[in-house]
Short mmCIF file of C-alpha atoms in Angstrom, two decimals:
data_model
loop_
_atom_site.label_atom_id
_atom_site.label_comp_id
_atom_site.label_asym_id
_atom_site.label_seq_id
_atom_site.Cartn_x
_atom_site.Cartn_y
_atom_site.Cartn_z
CA PRO C 1099 -0.84 17.94 -14.16
CA TYR C 1100 -2.52 20.59 -12.02
CA ASP C 1101 -5.63 18.55 -11.20
CA TRP C 1102 -6.13 15.07 -9.74
CA VAL C 1103 -4.36 12.06 -11.26
CA PRO C 1104 -4.06 8.54 -9.75
CA PRO C 1105 -0.81 7.27 -8.18
CA ASN C 1106 0.19 5.14 -11.18
CA TYR C 1107 0.23 8.26 -13.40
CA TRP C 1108 3.69 9.12 -12.10
CA TYR C 1109 5.15 5.74 -13.08
CA SER C 1110 4.32 6.08 -16.77
CA GLU C 1111 6.58 7.51 -19.49
CA GLN C 1112 4.27 10.29 -20.68
CA LEU C 1113 3.53 13.95 -20.06
CA GLY C 1114 4.22 14.90 -16.42
CA ALA C 1115 5.32 11.49 -15.15
CA ALA C 1116 8.51 11.03 -13.13
CA PHE C 1117 11.31 11.54 -15.65
CA GLY C 1118 13.56 14.51 -16.28
CA PHE C 1119 12.90 17.64 -14.24
CA GLY C 1120 9.28 18.49 -13.41
CA SER C 1121 9.35 22.26 -13.24
CA GLU C 1122 5.80 22.82 -11.91
CA GLN C 1123 3.25 20.07 -11.28
CA GLY C 1124 1.01 18.34 -8.77
CA ALA C 1125 -2.21 16.37 -8.44
CA GLY C 1126 -4.39 19.35 -7.55
CA VAL C 1127 -4.90 18.37 -3.92
CA GLY C 1128 -4.85 20.31 -0.67
CA THR C 1129 -8.23 19.98 1.06
CA PRO C 1130 -8.08 21.71 4.46
CA ASP C 1131 -9.20 19.77 7.52
CA LEU C 1132 -12.60 20.31 9.09
CA PRO C 1133 -11.73 23.03 11.66
CA SER C 1134 -10.15 25.15 8.92
CA LEU C 1135 -13.06 24.61 6.52
CA ARG C 1136 -15.52 25.79 9.16
CA ARG C 1137 -13.54 29.02 9.55
CA PHE C 1138 -13.97 30.18 5.96
CA LEU C 1139 -16.96 28.35 4.46
CA SER C 1140 -20.59 29.14 5.26
CA PRO C 1141 -22.96 26.33 6.30
CA GLN C 1142 -24.42 26.40 2.77
CA GLU C 1143 -20.94 26.15 1.21
CA LEU C 1144 -20.08 23.23 3.51
CA ASP C 1145 -23.18 21.41 2.31
CA THR C 1146 -22.31 22.11 -1.32
CA LEU C 1147 -18.76 20.86 -0.76
CA TRP C 1148 -19.79 17.27 -0.08
CA LYS C 1149 -23.17 17.04 -1.81
CA GLU C 1150 -22.57 18.64 -5.24
CA LYS C 1151 -19.46 17.24 -6.90
CA ASP C 1152 -19.43 19.64 -9.89
CA ALA C 1153 -20.45 22.85 -8.12
CA GLY C 1154 -18.50 26.05 -8.65
CA MET C 1155 -16.73 27.10 -5.45
CA TYR C 1156 -15.74 30.65 -4.52
CA HIS C 1157 -12.60 29.40 -2.75
CA MET C 1158 -11.27 27.63 -5.83
CA SER C 1159 -10.05 29.48 -8.94
CA PRO C 1160 -12.25 32.24 -10.49
CA SER C 1161 -15.41 31.49 -12.45
CA GLY C 1162 -14.56 30.41 -16.00
CA SER C 1163 -11.35 28.65 -14.96
CA GLN C 1164 -10.88 24.89 -15.36
CA PHE C 1165 -10.26 24.91 -11.61
CA HIS C 1166 -13.45 26.69 -10.47
CA THR C 1167 -14.96 23.34 -9.45
CA ARG C 1168 -13.67 20.21 -7.73
CA GLY C 1169 -15.23 18.13 -10.50
CA VAL C 1170 -12.17 16.12 -11.56
CA TYR C 1171 -11.19 15.47 -7.94
CA ASN C 1172 -14.71 14.64 -6.81
CA ALA C 1173 -15.34 12.28 -9.72
CA ALA C 1174 -12.39 10.22 -8.47
CA LEU C 1175 -13.51 10.33 -4.84
CA TRP C 1176 -17.13 9.37 -5.68
CA GLU C 1177 -16.05 6.50 -7.97
CA ARG C 1178 -13.24 5.12 -5.82
CA TYR C 1179 -14.89 5.30 -2.36
CA GLY C 1180 -18.58 5.80 -3.07
CA LYS C 1181 -20.76 8.87 -2.61
CA PRO C 1182 -20.03 10.49 0.78
CA THR C 1183 -22.77 10.31 3.39
CA SER C 1184 -21.66 13.33 5.45
CA LEU C 1185 -19.34 16.30 5.48
CA GLU C 1186 -17.10 14.55 8.01
CA GLU C 1187 -16.79 11.47 5.80
CA TYR C 1188 -16.05 13.57 2.72
CA VAL C 1189 -13.25 15.50 4.44
CA PHE C 1190 -11.76 12.30 5.87
CA LEU C 1191 -11.70 10.66 2.42
CA ALA C 1192 -10.21 13.83 0.94
CA GLN C 1193 -7.29 13.59 3.38
CA VAL C 1194 -6.78 9.94 2.34
CA MET C 1195 -6.83 10.92 -1.35
CA ASP C 1196 -4.47 13.85 -0.81
CA TYR C 1197 -1.97 11.75 1.15
CA GLU C 1198 -1.99 9.06 -1.54
CA ALA C 1199 -1.56 11.61 -4.34
CA THR C 1200 1.42 13.53 -3.00
CA ARG C 1201 3.25 10.49 -1.65
CA ALA C 1202 3.03 8.80 -5.05
CA GLU C 1203 4.45 11.82 -6.88
CA PHE C 1204 7.48 12.23 -4.63
CA GLU C 1205 8.16 8.49 -4.32
CA ALA C 1206 8.11 8.10 -8.11
CA PHE C 1207 10.69 10.85 -8.56
CA ALA C 1208 12.77 9.28 -5.76
CA ILE C 1209 12.57 5.74 -7.16
CA ARG C 1210 13.69 6.96 -10.58
CA GLN C 1211 16.43 9.32 -9.40
CA ASN C 1212 19.33 7.28 -10.77
CA ARG C 1213 17.76 4.96 -13.34
CA SER C 1214 19.59 4.49 -16.62
CA GLY C 1215 17.86 6.60 -19.24
CA ARG C 1216 15.31 9.32 -18.46
CA ALA C 1217 16.31 9.62 -14.81
CA ALA C 1218 14.05 11.77 -12.64
CA THR C 1219 16.29 14.68 -11.64
CA GLY C 1220 13.82 16.68 -9.55
CA VAL C 1221 10.38 18.23 -9.24
CA VAL C 1222 8.91 21.57 -8.18
CA TYR C 1223 5.57 20.86 -6.49
CA TRP C 1224 2.48 22.95 -7.29
CA MET C 1225 2.10 24.22 -4.57
CA LEU C 1226 3.17 24.78 -0.96
CA ASN C 1227 0.58 27.21 0.39
CA SER C 1228 -2.06 29.75 -0.59
CA ALA C 1229 -2.35 33.48 0.06
CA TRP C 1230 -6.01 33.12 1.07
CA PRO C 1231 -8.30 30.34 2.35
CA SER C 1232 -8.37 27.84 -0.50
CA LEU C 1233 -9.81 24.40 -1.29
CA HIS C 1234 -6.89 23.19 -3.41
CA TRP C 1235 -3.20 23.66 -4.32
CA GLN C 1236 -1.66 23.67 -0.85
CA LEU C 1237 0.24 21.49 1.59
CA ILE C 1238 -0.23 24.03 4.40
CA ASP C 1239 -3.53 25.92 4.57
CA PHE C 1240 -4.18 29.62 5.22
CA TYR C 1241 -4.26 28.96 8.98
CA LEU C 1242 -0.91 27.08 8.82
CA LYS C 1243 -2.59 23.70 9.39
CA ARG C 1244 -1.10 20.68 7.61
CA GLY C 1245 -3.38 18.28 5.77
CA GLY C 1246 -3.02 14.85 4.20
CA GLY C 1247 -1.07 16.24 1.24
CA TYR C 1248 1.65 17.58 3.56
CA TYR C 1249 2.14 14.22 5.24
CA GLY C 1250 2.25 12.44 1.88
CA VAL C 1251 5.15 14.66 0.85
CA LYS C 1252 6.83 14.14 4.22
CA VAL C 1253 6.77 10.36 3.74
CA GLY C 1254 7.80 10.52 0.09
CA CYS C 1255 10.83 12.68 0.91
CA ARG C 1256 12.31 10.60 3.73
CA GLY C 1257 16.10 10.43 3.63
CA GLU C 1258 16.03 6.64 3.82
CA HIS C 1259 12.88 5.06 2.56
CA VAL C 1260 11.22 1.99 1.06
CA ALA C 1261 8.51 2.30 -1.60
CA VAL C 1262 6.60 0.36 -4.25
CA ASP C 1263 6.52 1.09 -7.98
CA TYR C 1264 2.79 1.27 -8.79
CA SER C 1265 3.35 0.12 -12.36
CA ASP C 1266 4.75 -3.34 -11.62
CA GLY C 1267 4.99 -4.04 -7.88
CA ASP C 1268 8.78 -3.70 -7.67
CA ILE C 1269 10.05 -2.67 -4.21
CA TYR C 1270 12.82 -0.06 -3.97
CA ILE C 1271 14.95 1.25 -1.17
CA ILE C 1272 15.80 4.93 -1.49
CA ASN C 1273 18.80 6.86 -0.21
CA HIS C 1274 18.65 10.64 -0.56
CA GLY C 1275 21.81 11.07 1.55
CA ILE C 1276 25.44 11.44 0.51
CA GLU C 1277 26.74 8.53 2.59
CA TRP C 1278 26.81 4.78 1.89
CA LYS C 1279 24.28 2.72 3.82
CA GLU C 1280 24.99 -0.90 4.74
CA GLY C 1281 23.20 -3.75 6.48
CA ARG C 1282 19.68 -2.75 5.54
CA VAL C 1283 16.70 -5.15 5.73
CA VAL C 1284 13.43 -4.81 3.79
CA VAL C 1285 10.29 -6.59 5.03
CA VAL C 1286 7.25 -6.88 2.74
CA ASP C 1287 3.80 -7.92 3.97
CA VAL C 1288 0.43 -8.01 2.21
CA VAL C 1289 -2.70 -8.62 4.31
CA ASP C 1290 -6.39 -8.60 3.42
CA LEU C 1291 -9.14 -6.63 5.17
CA ALA C 1292 -9.61 -9.46 7.66
CA GLY C 1293 -5.93 -9.37 8.63
CA LYS C 1294 -5.01 -12.61 6.83
CA SER C 1295 -1.43 -12.74 5.54
CA LEU C 1296 -1.30 -13.08 1.74
CA PHE C 1297 2.37 -12.44 1.06
CA HIS C 1298 5.55 -12.15 3.13
CA ARG C 1299 9.14 -11.63 2.09
CA GLU C 1300 12.29 -10.42 3.83
CA VAL C 1301 15.46 -9.27 2.08
CA GLY C 1302 18.59 -8.62 4.14
CA SER C 1303 22.15 -7.33 3.88
CA VAL C 1304 21.25 -4.62 1.35
CA GLU C 1305 23.82 -1.92 0.58
CA MET C 1306 23.00 1.53 -0.78
CA GLY C 1307 25.20 4.08 -2.49
CA PRO C 1308 24.71 7.86 -2.08
CA THR C 1309 21.70 9.49 -3.77
CA MET C 1310 20.46 6.30 -5.33
CA SER C 1311 17.47 3.97 -5.42
CA LYS C 1312 17.73 0.22 -5.82
CA LYS C 1313 15.21 -2.52 -6.57
CA VAL C 1314 15.37 -5.22 -3.89
CA THR C 1315 12.38 -7.48 -4.62
CA SER C 1316 8.95 -7.67 -6.24
CA ILE C 1317 5.46 -8.53 -5.09
CA ILE C 1318 4.08 -11.54 -6.95
CA PRO C 1319 1.28 -11.40 -7.93
CA TRP C 1320 0.75 -7.67 -8.44
CA VAL C 1321 -2.58 -5.87 -8.70
CA GLY C 1322 -4.33 -6.34 -12.00
CA ASP C 1323 -2.04 -9.22 -12.96
CA GLY C 1324 -3.50 -12.29 -11.34
CA GLY C 1325 -3.58 -10.36 -8.07
CA TRP C 1326 -5.80 -10.66 -5.04
CA ASN C 1327 -9.54 -10.21 -4.94
CA GLY C 1328 -10.61 -6.94 -3.39
CA VAL C 1329 -8.61 -4.37 -1.47
CA VAL C 1330 -5.43 -5.33 0.38
CA PHE C 1331 -2.89 -3.55 2.57
CA LEU C 1332 0.81 -3.49 1.70
CA ARG C 1333 3.23 -2.77 4.53
CA LEU C 1334 6.90 -2.09 3.82
CA LEU C 1335 9.52 -1.84 6.55
CA LEU C 1336 13.10 -0.65 6.11
CA LYS C 1337 15.25 -1.69 9.06
CA LYS C 1338 18.83 -1.91 10.20
CA ASP C 1339 20.29 -5.37 10.74
CA GLY C 1340 19.84 -4.83 14.47
CA GLY C 1341 16.09 -4.35 14.05
CA GLU C 1342 15.71 -0.56 14.28
CA VAL C 1343 12.93 0.59 11.91
CA LEU C 1344 14.08 3.41 9.64
CA SER C 1345 10.95 3.72 7.52
CA ARG C 1346 7.44 2.23 7.67
CA ASN C 1347 5.20 2.66 4.66
CA VAL C 1348 1.61 1.38 4.27
CA TYR C 1349 -0.39 1.32 1.03
CA THR C 1350 -4.03 0.52 0.36
CA LEU C 1351 -4.14 -1.37 -2.94
CA PRO C 1352 -7.14 -2.27 -5.13
CA SER C 1353 -7.44 -5.41 -7.23
CA GLN C 1354 -7.26 -3.22 -10.36
CA LEU C 1355 -5.41 0.08 -10.64
CA ASP C 1356 -6.93 3.21 -12.16
CA VAL C 1357 -6.83 3.21 -15.99
CA LEU C 1358 -5.64 6.46 -17.59
CA SER C 1359 -6.92 7.77 -20.95
CA TRP C 1360 -3.66 9.26 -22.18
CA ASP C 1361 -5.01 10.23 -25.61
CA GLU C 1362 -7.63 12.45 -23.96
CA SER C 1363 -5.12 14.39 -21.84
CA THR C 1364 -5.44 18.15 -21.48
CA TRP C 1365 -2.81 20.67 -20.41
CA TYR C 1366 -3.87 20.23 -16.79
CA THR C 1367 -4.80 16.55 -16.27
CA THR C 1368 -5.18 13.08 -17.79
CA PRO C 1369 -8.69 11.60 -17.49
CA VAL C 1370 -9.37 8.21 -15.92
CA SER C 1371 -11.52 5.75 -17.90
CA SER C 1372 -11.80 3.16 -15.12
CA TYR C 1373 -11.31 3.94 -11.43
CA ALA C 1374 -9.82 1.73 -8.73
CA ASN C 1375 -12.46 0.38 -6.34
CA PHE C 1376 -11.90 1.05 -2.64
CA THR C 1377 -15.54 0.91 -1.54
CA SER C 1378 -14.95 -2.20 0.57
CA LEU C 1379 -12.88 -0.05 2.94
CA MET C 1380 -16.09 1.65 4.01
CA GLY C 1381 -17.15 -1.64 5.62
CA LEU C 1382 -14.04 -2.25 7.71
CA PRO C 1383 -15.07 -3.73 11.07
CA ARG C 1384 -14.73 -1.54 14.13
CA VAL C 1385 -11.72 -2.20 16.35
CA GLU C 1386 -10.43 -0.89 19.65
CA VAL C 1387 -7.62 1.61 19.04
CA VAL C 1388 -5.87 2.84 22.18
CA VAL C 1389 -3.94 6.11 22.25
CA THR C 1390 -1.22 6.71 24.86
CA GLY C 1391 1.17 9.61 25.32
CA LYS C 1392 4.54 9.86 27.04
CA MET C 1393 6.67 12.93 27.64
CA GLY C 1394 10.11 12.74 26.08
CA ASP C 1395 13.43 13.91 27.56
CA GLY C 1396 13.40 17.01 25.35
CA GLY C 1397 9.88 18.03 26.35
CA GLY C 1398 8.12 16.54 23.34
CA LEU C 1399 5.26 14.10 23.51
CA LYS C 1400 5.54 10.59 22.07
CA VAL C 1401 2.12 9.32 20.97
CA THR C 1402 1.51 5.61 20.41
CA LEU C 1403 -1.49 4.09 18.63
CA GLU C 1404 -2.28 0.46 19.43
CA ASN C 1405 -4.80 -1.66 17.54
CA ARG C 1406 -6.12 -4.27 19.98
CA GLY C 1407 -8.34 -5.93 17.40
CA LYS C 1408 -7.71 -8.91 15.13
CA VAL C 1409 -8.15 -6.97 11.88
CA PRO C 1410 -6.54 -3.85 10.36
CA ALA C 1411 -7.83 -0.48 11.55
#
């Protein structure tokens, strides 16, 4: 694909999903953050960006192209989160969508890197950056600012990682390195929007060979299969036996995943016939989040976020 597809697209067995070598593909994301947008869009264009989901945009592809509008992308954003109420809300949700999209692509290729039959041997992402201020197809914008898509790739490409298969809820640990890893622990937690624990499991003493991924457990139930009502959060931790956290990965999961219309696929995307519903996230209660910073020995700054509330932030 070159335009938006949902996370579970990559875990199928069709078209551009994670099998073989993907020579050029991506979910069409790359929305710059607000300071960058205000540098190259006029006030009128900024209004159009969040108010008119099918409008042609000068900073997309040329007029007449399938990519002259953000129609496919915006249809998903409007349906999954609800119609935006402001430019700031639209751009925030776009960063959430972009992060989800790129992380899913790279995690799927990582999870399937050594499976028996149709292993995923690699992928070339479309694309890293643009030669002019653009509203899509970039991880780093024209002003060298990194958006949600960049951080999704960064998480999906961690050397040691833990991730969920969107198709069935299986949990995998991933080793991109060339050394054996021993004494790994995976912790799985599912909580609802009120912070109530719905599922907890811990698997210890896991060993990993070089450049391999291994299933360690499954979430039961999984979304769409007798799963939970409404949106839930899935947190995965990969730790050493001594407790050091190697990878922390948090997903926002709906009660039903997006449904793809494979038979209606084009050369650039696969349509969605039924979208996941994340609208309840817009009503998350406010919490107190405290930010602190501490200078490190090497001159860097370590920033800590602390949620002092009783519910997820």
